Amino acid sequence: MMDHRVRRLGTADIATMRALNALYAEAFGDAPTYRCDRPDDEWLARQLGKDAIIVLVAETDGRIVGGLTAYELPKLEQARSEIYLYDLAVDEAHRRRGIAIALIAELQHIATTTGAWAVFVQADYGDDPAVALYTKLGAREDVMHFDLPPRPRP
């Protein structure tokens, strides 16, 4: 088993972010979302510089083998936040080696330092490996998810 290193991306990691998006495209079978209409370097640097955007990568021998993207969401009912784990993927050749767990563990450590009270993640029905992983790490809630389109004012 090869060792991997987990680190958080920052403003100088544009090429690494692009490589992570390529990994997401492959892992999710969703090239249109992750490979088309890509943002420019300035946009990526600005987003990677925001404290509320958390991008972690796992690297082996300088190559990205996994990563996650999460967002800190400040709450208003109490002085606390939640972290939404939005994307998580591991290269197919490197799965079942603890990489996803290491990425999530680092996100949980970051959650502690930011004062977040929870990290939450969604999984699709039928994505049995993801459901099994998240069930092992936390409490399951069955919820419904709705995408509401933006609408301009009349």
C-alpha positions as a Markdown table, in Angstrom:
| # | Residue | x | y | z |
|---|---|---|---|---|
| 1 | Met | 0.0 | 0.0 | 0.0 |
| 2 | Met | 1.4 | 3.4 | -1.0 |
| 3 | Asp | 1.4 | 6.3 | 1.5 |
| 4 | His | -0.7 | 9.3 | 0.8 |
| 5 | Arg | -0.5 | 12.9 | 2.1 |
| 6 | Val | -3.7 | 15.0 | 2.7 |
| 7 | Arg | -3.4 | 18.8 | 2.3 |
| 8 | Arg | -5.7 | 21.8 | 1.9 |
| 9 | Leu | -5.5 | 23.7 | -1.3 |
| 10 | Gly | -4.8 | 27.5 | -1.3 |
| 11 | Thr | -4.6 | 30.3 | -3.8 |
| 12 | Ala | -1.4 | 29.0 | -5.5 |
| 13 | Asp | -2.9 | 25.5 | -6.2 |
| 14 | Ile | -4.7 | 26.3 | -9.5 |
| 15 | Ala | -3.2 | 23.4 | -11.4 |
| 16 | Thr | -4.0 | 21.0 | -8.6 |
| 17 | Met | -7.6 | 22.2 | -8.5 |
| 18 | Arg | -7.9 | 21.6 | -12.2 |
| 19 | Ala | -6.5 | 18.1 | -11.7 |
| 20 | Leu | -9.0 | 17.5 | -8.9 |
| 21 | Asn | -11.8 | 18.6 | -11.2 |
| 22 | Ala | -10.6 | 16.1 | -13.8 |
| 23 | Leu | -10.7 | 13.4 | -11.1 |
| 24 | Tyr | -14.2 | 14.4 | -10.2 |
| 25 | Ala | -15.3 | 14.3 | -13.9 |
| 26 | Glu | -13.9 | 10.8 | -14.2 |
| 27 | Ala | -15.1 | 9.5 | -10.9 |
| 28 | Phe | -18.7 | 10.9 | -11.3 |
| 29 | Gly | -18.9 | 10.2 | -15.0 |
| 30 | Asp | -19.8 | 13.9 | -15.4 |
| 31 | Ala | -17.4 | 15.6 | -17.8 |
| 32 | Pro | -19.9 | 18.4 | -18.8 |
| 33 | Thr | -19.9 | 19.7 | -15.2 |
| 34 | Tyr | -16.2 | 19.4 | -14.4 |
| 35 | Arg | -14.5 | 19.9 | -17.8 |
| 36 | Cys | -16.7 | 22.3 | -19.8 |
| 37 | Asp | -16.9 | 26.1 | -19.3 |
| 38 | Arg | -14.0 | 26.0 | -16.8 |
| 39 | Pro | -13.3 | 29.1 | -14.7 |
| 40 | Asp | -10.2 | 31.1 | -15.3 |
| 41 | Asp | -7.2 | 31.1 | -12.9 |
| 42 | Glu | -8.2 | 34.3 | -11.2 |
| 43 | Trp | -11.6 | 32.9 | -10.3 |
| 44 | Leu | -10.1 | 29.7 | -8.9 |
| 45 | Ala | -7.5 | 31.6 | -6.9 |
| 46 | Arg | -10.2 | 33.9 | -5.4 |
| 47 | Gln | -12.4 | 30.9 | -4.4 |
| 48 | Leu | -9.5 | 28.9 | -3.0 |
| 49 | Gly | -8.5 | 31.9 | -0.9 |
| 50 | Lys | -11.9 | 31.9 | 0.9 |
| 51 | Asp | -11.9 | 30.4 | 4.4 |
| 52 | Ala | -15.4 | 29.0 | 3.9 |
| 53 | Ile | -14.4 | 26.9 | 0.9 |
| 54 | Ile | -12.4 | 23.9 | 1.9 |
| 55 | Val | -10.7 | 21.8 | -0.8 |
| 56 | Leu | -8.6 | 18.9 | 0.3 |
| 57 | Val | -6.5 | 16.5 | -1.8 |
| 58 | Ala | -4.8 | 13.2 | -1.1 |
| 59 | Glu | -1.5 | 12.9 | -3.0 |
| 60 | Thr | 0.7 | 9.8 | -3.6 |
| 61 | Asp | 4.1 | 10.4 | -5.2 |
| 62 | Gly | 3.0 | 14.0 | -6.3 |
| 63 | Arg | -0.2 | 12.7 | -8.0 |
| 64 | Ile | -3.7 | 13.4 | -6.9 |
| 65 | Val | -5.4 | 10.2 | -5.9 |
| 66 | Gly | -8.4 | 11.7 | -4.1 |
| 67 | Gly | -10.0 | 14.9 | -3.0 |
| 68 | Leu | -13.0 | 16.6 | -1.5 |
| 69 | Thr | -14.7 | 20.0 | -1.7 |
| 70 | Ala | -16.7 | 21.3 | 1.3 |
| 71 | Tyr | -18.3 | 24.6 | 2.2 |
| 72 | Glu | -18.7 | 26.2 | 5.7 |
| 73 | Leu | -22.2 | 27.5 | 6.2 |
| 74 | Pro | -22.6 | 30.1 | 9.0 |
| 75 | Lys | -25.8 | 29.7 | 10.9 |
| 76 | Leu | -28.0 | 32.4 | 12.4 |
| 77 | Glu | -30.0 | 30.6 | 15.1 |
| 78 | Gln | -26.8 | 30.1 | 17.1 |
| 79 | Ala | -23.2 | 31.3 | 16.8 |
| 80 | Arg | -22.0 | 28.3 | 15.0 |
| 81 | Ser | -21.6 | 26.8 | 11.5 |
| 82 | Glu | -22.0 | 23.5 | 9.6 |
| 83 | Ile | -19.8 | 22.1 | 7.0 |
| 84 | Tyr | -21.3 | 20.7 | 3.9 |
| 85 | Leu | -19.2 | 18.0 | 2.2 |
| 86 | Tyr | -20.2 | 18.5 | -1.4 |
| 87 | Asp | -17.8 | 16.4 | -3.5 |
| 88 | Leu | -15.7 | 13.4 | -2.5 |
| 89 | Ala | -13.9 | 11.2 | -4.9 |
| 90 | Val | -11.0 | 8.7 | -5.0 |
| 91 | Asp | -9.2 | 7.5 | -8.1 |
| 92 | Glu | -10.5 | 4.1 | -9.0 |
| 93 | Ala | -7.1 | 2.5 | -8.8 |
| 94 | His | -6.6 | 3.8 | -5.2 |
| 95 | Arg | -9.9 | 3.0 | -3.6 |
| 96 | Arg | -10.3 | 0.9 | -0.5 |
| 97 | Arg | -7.0 | 2.1 | 1.0 |
| 98 | Gly | -8.4 | 4.6 | 3.6 |
| 99 | Ile | -8.0 | 7.7 | 1.4 |
| 100 | Ala | -11.7 | 8.8 | 1.7 |
| 101 | Ile | -11.6 | 8.2 | 5.4 |
| 102 | Ala | -8.3 | 10.3 | 5.7 |
| 103 | Leu | -9.9 | 13.1 | 3.7 |
| 104 | Ile | -13.0 | 13.1 | 5.9 |
| 105 | Ala | -11.0 | 12.9 | 9.1 |
| 106 | Glu | -9.0 | 16.0 | 8.0 |
| 107 | Leu | -12.3 | 17.8 | 7.2 |
| 108 | Gln | -13.5 | 16.9 | 10.7 |
| 109 | His | -10.3 | 18.3 | 12.2 |
| 110 | Ile | -10.9 | 21.6 | 10.3 |
| 111 | Ala | -14.5 | 21.6 | 11.5 |
| 112 | Thr | -13.2 | 21.5 | 15.0 |
| 113 | Thr | -10.9 | 24.5 | 14.5 |
| 114 | Thr | -13.6 | 26.5 | 12.8 |
| 115 | Gly | -16.2 | 25.8 | 15.5 |
| 116 | Ala | -18.5 | 24.0 | 13.2 |
| 117 | Trp | -21.0 | 21.8 | 15.1 |
| 118 | Ala | -21.5 | 19.2 | 12.3 |
| 119 | Val | -20.2 | 18.0 | 9.0 |
| 120 | Phe | -23.0 | 16.8 | 6.7 |
| 121 | Val | -23.0 | 15.0 | 3.4 |
| 122 | Gln | -25.6 | 13.7 | 1.0 |
| 123 | Ala | -25.4 | 10.4 | -0.9 |
| 124 | Asp | -27.5 | 9.1 | -3.8 |
| 125 | Tyr | -29.7 | 6.1 | -3.5 |
| 126 | Gly | -27.9 | 3.3 | -5.3 |
| 127 | Asp | -24.4 | 4.6 | -4.4 |
| 128 | Asp | -23.9 | 1.7 | -2.0 |
| 129 | Pro | -20.1 | 2.3 | -1.4 |
| 130 | Ala | -20.8 | 6.0 | -0.4 |
| 131 | Val | -23.8 | 5.0 | 1.8 |
| 132 | Ala | -21.7 | 2.3 | 3.5 |
| 133 | Leu | -18.8 | 4.7 | 4.2 |
| 134 | Tyr | -21.0 | 7.5 | 5.6 |
| 135 | Thr | -23.0 | 5.1 | 7.7 |
| 136 | Lys | -19.8 | 3.9 | 9.2 |
| 137 | Leu | -18.7 | 7.4 | 10.1 |
| 138 | Gly | -21.9 | 9.1 | 11.2 |
| 139 | Ala | -25.7 | 9.1 | 11.8 |
| 140 | Arg | -28.0 | 8.7 | 8.8 |
| 141 | Glu | -30.9 | 10.9 | 8.2 |
| 142 | Asp | -33.3 | 10.2 | 5.3 |
| 143 | Val | -34.3 | 13.5 | 3.7 |
| 144 | Met | -35.6 | 14.7 | 0.4 |
| 145 | His | -33.5 | 17.1 | -1.8 |
| 146 | Phe | -35.0 | 19.6 | -4.1 |
| 147 | Asp | -33.3 | 21.8 | -6.7 |
| 148 | Leu | -35.1 | 25.1 | -7.0 |
| 149 | Pro | -34.1 | 27.2 | -10.1 |
| 150 | Pro | -33.2 | 30.9 | -9.8 |
| 151 | Arg | -35.9 | 33.2 | -11.1 |
| 152 | Pro | -35.5 | 36.8 | -12.1 |
| 153 | Arg | -37.9 | 39.4 | -10.7 |
| 154 | Pro | -40.8 | 40.2 | -13.0 |
